Amino acid sequence: MKITRKNGLKGTVSVPGDKSISHRSIMLGSIADGITEVHHFLQGADCLSSIACFRQMGINIENNGDIVRIHGKGLHGLKQPSDILDTGNSGTTTRLMSGILAGQNFECIVNGDASIQSRPMRRIITPLSLMGASIESLKGNDCAPLKITGKKIKGIHYDSPVSSAQVKSAILLAGLYAEGETSVTEPVLSRNHTELMLKGCGGDITSNGTTAILRPVERLEAQKIVVPGDISSAAYFMAAGLIVPGSEICIKNVGINPTRDGMIRVCQAMGGNIRMENIHEVCGEPVADIIVSHSNLHGIMIEGDIIPTLIDELPIIAVMAAFADGQTVIRDAAELKVKESDRIAVMTENLSAMGVDITPTDDGMIINGGKTPCGAQIQSHLDHRIAMSFAVAALASDGETEIIGSDCVNISYPTFYNDLFNLSK
Ligand code: S3P
C-alpha cells in the first residue's frame, strides 16, 4: 500500500463493530441457552477465529455478514473438537476461550499463528491452574500451543499482577464452571465488557472498584446484542481528523465505555477539537457520535491509570505525538511489548524511518514532535494497528509512504483503507 499526503478529510464514517464485544458475543452466546442474535458484529479475521473455534465445538453459528445468530447449547453443551482449535492471530480468542475450556469435561489443543505462539500465556496458566485446571504449554515456553484438560474446578480470589481484560475474563469465564465464588482484583480497572455482557445474560456478577466477583449460575440466557462501533478503530479517524489540515470528520455510533475512552481524553489533553454528540446507551454500553476537526496539537504526559483505557490506541497516539508541538512521554505501558508485535520497538523503528525523534523506554516511549515526518517504507510486522497508524501518518507527511504487509488490517478492520480514502474524495 502506497499513500501520499491528502488535504481536508471530510465526511462521515461508521466504523465496524467492537472487536472485544464481538468476541464475547460468540463465547457467551455459545454457552447460553437459546439463540443469541448479534447485530453489527465485527467481520474481522480475529472474530471469525472465535466463530470457527466454537463451530468446531458443535455450536451452530449462522453468519450472513450482517447478523450473526448463535444457537447456544447452554453451559454444558460444548463438545470435544476433533482437531486443534485454531485461534489465528487472536489473543482474545486464545485467552478467553481457555477460561471456558478449563471447565469442560474434555481435552483439547489451542494454537494460533506465529504471533500467538510468542505471546505470554503464563498470565492465564497460573490463575486457571490455581482453579484446578490442567493447562500445559506444549513447547514448555509458556506460550501456545496449549493443551487444556477440562477439570472440575473451584473458585479462587486472584490478585492479577497486570491490568488485563483478557486475564480477568479468562478467570471469570472459568468461574462460570467453578465450585464457589470467583473474584479478580486488578491494579487498574481494564475493559469491563465481559462483566457487562455476563450481567446482560443473567450471570451473577458484581463489581467493587477494581474487583469483579462472580458466582456460578444454573444457566445463561441468550440475548439480542447490538455491538457499538469500535473506539479502537474510530481512533484512526480521530487522529486523521486532528492531524490532516482542513479536516472535519464525524464518526458515528462509537462505543465510549469509560474503561475504553482514554483516546478521547488524550485528544482533548493534546488540544484537539473533539466533541461527542447523540450520547446514548445500547445493551448496557454507552455510545456516541464523535466529531473531530484539524487542530494544533501539543505534547503531553500519558501515564498511570489512563493506560489500560487506551492500550490499543498507543500506536496511533504516538503518531499524533509526532505531529504535536513539544514532547510526549508515554509511561507505564510495558504491555505494549507483548501485543501482536512489540509495539515499542516497532513504533520506534517506523517513526524513526520517517525522521521522527523517538526514544524507546522500558515501559513506553518519548517523542519530540512538531517536525513534519517524511514518507518512508514501513514494516507492519503483520500488526494491524501498526499498519493503520502509519496509513494515517502518511496522510500528513511529506512524500510517499509504503506500508509492507498492509493487508493485516483484515484482523480488525477489513474495509479500513476504503473508509479512510473515501474521506479524501
Ligand atoms: C482485549 C484486551 C486487551 C486488548 C486487546 C483486547 C479484550 O488485551 O489489548 O486488544 O478484548 O479483552 P490485554 O487483556 O492483554 O490487555
PDB file of N, CA and C and ligand atoms in Angstrom, residues 18-21 23-24 46 91-92 95-96 119 123 162-169 190-191 193-194 232 260 308 311-312 335 338-340 343 384-385, ligand 1:
ATOM      1  N   ASP A  18     -17.310  -3.371  17.632  1.00  0.00           N
ATOM      2  CA  ASP A  18     -16.227  -3.503  18.599  1.00  0.00           C
ATOM      3  C   ASP A  18     -15.690  -4.946  18.626  1.00  0.00           C
ATOM      4  N   LYS A  19     -14.373  -5.054  18.550  1.00  0.00           N
ATOM      5  CA  LYS A  19     -13.746  -6.378  18.488  1.00  0.00           C
ATOM      6  C   LYS A  19     -13.940  -7.138  19.804  1.00  0.00           C
ATOM      7  N   SER A  20     -13.684  -6.486  20.920  1.00  0.00           N
ATOM      8  CA  SER A  20     -13.805  -7.161  22.215  1.00  0.00           C
ATOM      9  C   SER A  20     -15.233  -7.653  22.436  1.00  0.00           C
ATOM     10  N   ILE A  21     -16.203  -6.807  22.115  1.00  0.00           N
ATOM     11  CA  ILE A  21     -17.603  -7.175  22.360  1.00  0.00           C
ATOM     12  C   ILE A  21     -18.027  -8.269  21.384  1.00  0.00           C
ATOM     13  N   HIS A  23     -16.151 -10.692  20.075  1.00  0.00           N
ATOM     14  CA  HIS A  23     -15.631 -11.971  20.592  1.00  0.00           C
ATOM     15  C   HIS A  23     -16.512 -12.508  21.717  1.00  0.00           C
ATOM     16  N   ARG A  24     -16.824 -11.617  22.655  1.00  0.00           N
ATOM     17  CA  ARG A  24     -17.584 -12.053  23.832  1.00  0.00           C
ATOM     18  C   ARG A  24     -18.980 -12.519  23.447  1.00  0.00           C
ATOM     19  N   ASP A  46      -9.998 -11.830  13.338  1.00  0.00           N
ATOM     20  CA  ASP A  46      -9.915 -12.260  14.743  1.00  0.00           C
ATOM     21  C   ASP A  46     -11.255 -12.827  15.229  1.00  0.00           C
ATOM     22  N   GLY A  91      -5.393 -12.959  20.322  1.00  0.00           N
ATOM     23  CA  GLY A  91      -5.096 -13.143  21.747  1.00  0.00           C
ATOM     24  C   GLY A  91      -6.373 -13.270  22.556  1.00  0.00           C
ATOM     25  N   THR A  92      -7.408 -12.524  22.164  1.00  0.00           N
ATOM     26  CA  THR A  92      -8.662 -12.571  22.914  1.00  0.00           C
ATOM     27  C   THR A  92      -9.291 -13.948  22.795  1.00  0.00           C
ATOM     28  N   ARG A  95      -7.084 -16.487  24.909  1.00  0.00           N
ATOM     29  CA  ARG A  95      -7.103 -16.404  26.376  1.00  0.00           C
ATOM     30  C   ARG A  95      -8.511 -16.579  26.936  1.00  0.00           C
ATOM     31  N   LEU A  96      -9.501 -15.928  26.347  1.00  0.00           N
ATOM     32  CA  LEU A  96     -10.858 -16.051  26.915  1.00  0.00           C
ATOM     33  C   LEU A  96     -11.382 -17.478  26.745  1.00  0.00           C
ATOM     34  N   ARG A 119       3.226 -15.078  22.273  1.00  0.00           N
ATOM     35  CA  ARG A 119       2.611 -14.191  23.285  1.00  0.00           C
ATOM     36  C   ARG A 119       2.480 -14.915  24.628  1.00  0.00           C
ATOM     37  N   ARG A 123       0.280 -15.851  32.140  1.00  0.00           N
ATOM     38  CA  ARG A 123      -0.679 -14.986  32.848  1.00  0.00           C
ATOM     39  C   ARG A 123      -2.069 -15.624  32.986  1.00  0.00           C
ATOM     40  N   VAL A 162      -1.265  -7.896  36.413  1.00  0.00           N
ATOM     41  CA  VAL A 162      -1.446  -6.992  35.258  1.00  0.00           C
ATOM     42  C   VAL A 162      -2.903  -6.558  35.146  1.00  0.00           C
ATOM     43  N   SER A 163      -3.109  -5.349  34.629  1.00  0.00           N
ATOM     44  CA  SER A 163      -4.462  -4.909  34.314  1.00  0.00           C
ATOM     45  C   SER A 163      -4.755  -5.405  32.914  1.00  0.00           C
ATOM     46  N   SER A 164      -5.361  -6.562  32.825  1.00  0.00           N
ATOM     47  CA  SER A 164      -5.622  -7.177  31.525  1.00  0.00           C
ATOM     48  C   SER A 164      -7.022  -7.748  31.494  1.00  0.00           C
ATOM     49  N   ALA A 165      -7.820  -7.256  30.557  1.00  0.00           N
ATOM     50  CA  ALA A 165      -9.191  -7.760  30.439  1.00  0.00           C
ATOM     51  C   ALA A 165      -9.187  -9.210  29.964  1.00  0.00           C
ATOM     52  N   GLN A 166      -8.152  -9.591  29.230  1.00  0.00           N
ATOM     53  CA  GLN A 166      -8.104 -10.979  28.762  1.00  0.00           C
ATOM     54  C   GLN A 166      -7.868 -11.927  29.939  1.00  0.00           C
ATOM     55  N   VAL A 167      -6.979 -11.546  30.846  1.00  0.00           N
ATOM     56  CA  VAL A 167      -6.723 -12.374  32.028  1.00  0.00           C
ATOM     57  C   VAL A 167      -7.969 -12.404  32.916  1.00  0.00           C
ATOM     58  N   LYS A 168      -8.483 -11.217  33.215  1.00  0.00           N
ATOM     59  CA  LYS A 168      -9.684 -11.131  34.068  1.00  0.00           C
ATOM     60  C   LYS A 168     -10.822 -11.965  33.479  1.00  0.00           C
ATOM     61  N   SER A 169     -11.030 -11.832  32.164  1.00  0.00           N
ATOM     62  CA  SER A 169     -12.161 -12.530  31.533  1.00  0.00           C
ATOM     63  C   SER A 169     -11.958 -14.035  31.531  1.00  0.00           C
ATOM     64  N   SER A 190      -9.530  -2.757  33.945  1.00  0.00           N
ATOM     65  CA  SER A 190      -9.414  -2.910  32.488  1.00  0.00           C
ATOM     66  C   SER A 190     -10.817  -2.973  31.895  1.00  0.00           C
ATOM     67  N   ARG A 191     -10.907  -3.036  30.572  1.00  0.00           N
ATOM     68  CA  ARG A 191     -12.232  -3.009  29.920  1.00  0.00           C
ATOM     69  C   ARG A 191     -13.183  -4.016  30.567  1.00  0.00           C
ATOM     70  N   HIS A 193     -16.206  -5.283  29.410  1.00  0.00           N
ATOM     71  CA  HIS A 193     -17.270  -5.796  28.530  1.00  0.00           C
ATOM     72  C   HIS A 193     -17.749  -7.185  28.958  1.00  0.00           C
ATOM     73  N   THR A 194     -16.836  -8.012  29.496  1.00  0.00           N
ATOM     74  CA  THR A 194     -17.254  -9.351  29.937  1.00  0.00           C
ATOM     75  C   THR A 194     -18.264  -9.224  31.069  1.00  0.00           C
ATOM     76  N   SER A 232     -11.467   1.604  19.187  1.00  0.00           N
ATOM     77  CA  SER A 232     -10.079   1.374  18.776  1.00  0.00           C
ATOM     78  C   SER A 232      -9.924   1.537  17.267  1.00  0.00           C
ATOM     79  N   ARG A 260     -12.638   2.338  28.137  1.00  0.00           N
ATOM     80  CA  ARG A 260     -12.036   2.329  26.797  1.00  0.00           C
ATOM     81  C   ARG A 260     -11.797   3.729  26.228  1.00  0.00           C
ATOM     82  N   PRO A 308      -4.591   1.523  30.713  1.00  0.00           N
ATOM     83  CA  PRO A 308      -5.441   0.417  30.224  1.00  0.00           C
ATOM     84  C   PRO A 308      -6.615   0.888  29.364  1.00  0.00           C
ATOM     85  N   ILE A 311      -4.861   1.289  25.751  1.00  0.00           N
ATOM     86  CA  ILE A 311      -3.680   0.472  25.471  1.00  0.00           C
ATOM     87  C   ILE A 311      -3.528   0.172  23.970  1.00  0.00           C
ATOM     88  N   ASP A 312      -4.640  -0.114  23.288  1.00  0.00           N
ATOM     89  CA  ASP A 312      -4.538  -0.447  21.859  1.00  0.00           C
ATOM     90  C   ASP A 312      -4.378   0.792  20.985  1.00  0.00           C
ATOM     91  N   GLU A 335       3.158  -3.290  28.686  1.00  0.00           N
ATOM     92  CA  GLU A 335       2.310  -4.278  27.996  1.00  0.00           C
ATOM     93  C   GLU A 335       2.417  -4.179  26.473  1.00  0.00           C
ATOM     94  N   VAL A 338       4.124  -6.917  24.460  1.00  0.00           N
ATOM     95  CA  VAL A 338       3.576  -8.261  24.268  1.00  0.00           C
ATOM     96  C   VAL A 338       2.226  -8.237  23.544  1.00  0.00           C
ATOM     97  N   LYS A 339       2.059  -7.252  22.679  1.00  0.00           N
ATOM     98  CA  LYS A 339       0.852  -7.208  21.843  1.00  0.00           C
ATOM     99  C   LYS A 339       1.132  -7.986  20.539  1.00  0.00           C
ATOM    100  N   GLU A 340       0.348  -7.746  19.486  1.00  0.00           N
ATOM    101  CA  GLU A 340       0.514  -8.504  18.242  1.00  0.00           C
ATOM    102  C   GLU A 340       1.948  -8.395  17.726  1.00  0.00           C
ATOM    103  N   ARG A 343       5.204  -3.386  20.268  1.00  0.00           N
ATOM    104  CA  ARG A 343       4.803  -2.090  19.705  1.00  0.00           C
ATOM    105  C   ARG A 343       5.729  -0.952  20.114  1.00  0.00           C
ATOM    106  N   HIS A 384      -1.924  -5.262  12.762  1.00  0.00           N
ATOM    107  CA  HIS A 384      -2.961  -4.412  12.165  1.00  0.00           C
ATOM    108  C   HIS A 384      -2.909  -2.980  12.666  1.00  0.00           C
ATOM    109  N   ARG A 385      -2.636  -2.803  13.960  1.00  0.00           N
ATOM    110  CA  ARG A 385      -2.681  -1.430  14.494  1.00  0.00           C
ATOM    111  C   ARG A 385      -1.473  -0.608  14.021  1.00  0.00           C
TER     112      ARG A 385
HETATM  113  C1  S3P B   1      -8.742  -7.167  24.925  1.00  0.00           C
HETATM  114  C2  S3P B   1      -7.943  -6.796  25.967  1.00  0.00           C
HETATM  115  C3  S3P B   1      -6.655  -6.103  25.769  1.00  0.00           C
HETATM  116  C4  S3P B   1      -6.525  -5.516  24.380  1.00  0.00           C
HETATM  117  C5  S3P B   1      -6.945  -6.495  23.330  1.00  0.00           C
HETATM  118  C6  S3P B   1      -8.401  -6.890  23.521  1.00  0.00           C
HETATM  119  C7  S3P B   1     -10.000  -7.872  25.218  1.00  0.00           C
HETATM  120  O1  S3P B   1      -5.610  -7.037  25.952  1.00  0.00           O
HETATM  121  O2  S3P B   1      -5.206  -5.098  24.149  1.00  0.00           O
HETATM  122  O3  S3P B   1      -6.800  -5.926  22.033  1.00  0.00           O
HETATM  123  O4  S3P B   1     -10.862  -7.996  24.331  1.00  0.00           O
HETATM  124  O5  S3P B   1     -10.168  -8.321  26.358  1.00  0.00           O
HETATM  125  P1  S3P B   1      -4.974  -7.352  27.394  1.00  0.00           P
HETATM  126  O6  S3P B   1      -6.000  -8.043  28.202  1.00  0.00           O
HETATM  127  O7  S3P B   1      -3.784  -8.214  27.109  1.00  0.00           O
HETATM  128  O8  S3P B   1      -4.597  -6.007  27.969  1.00  0.00           O
END
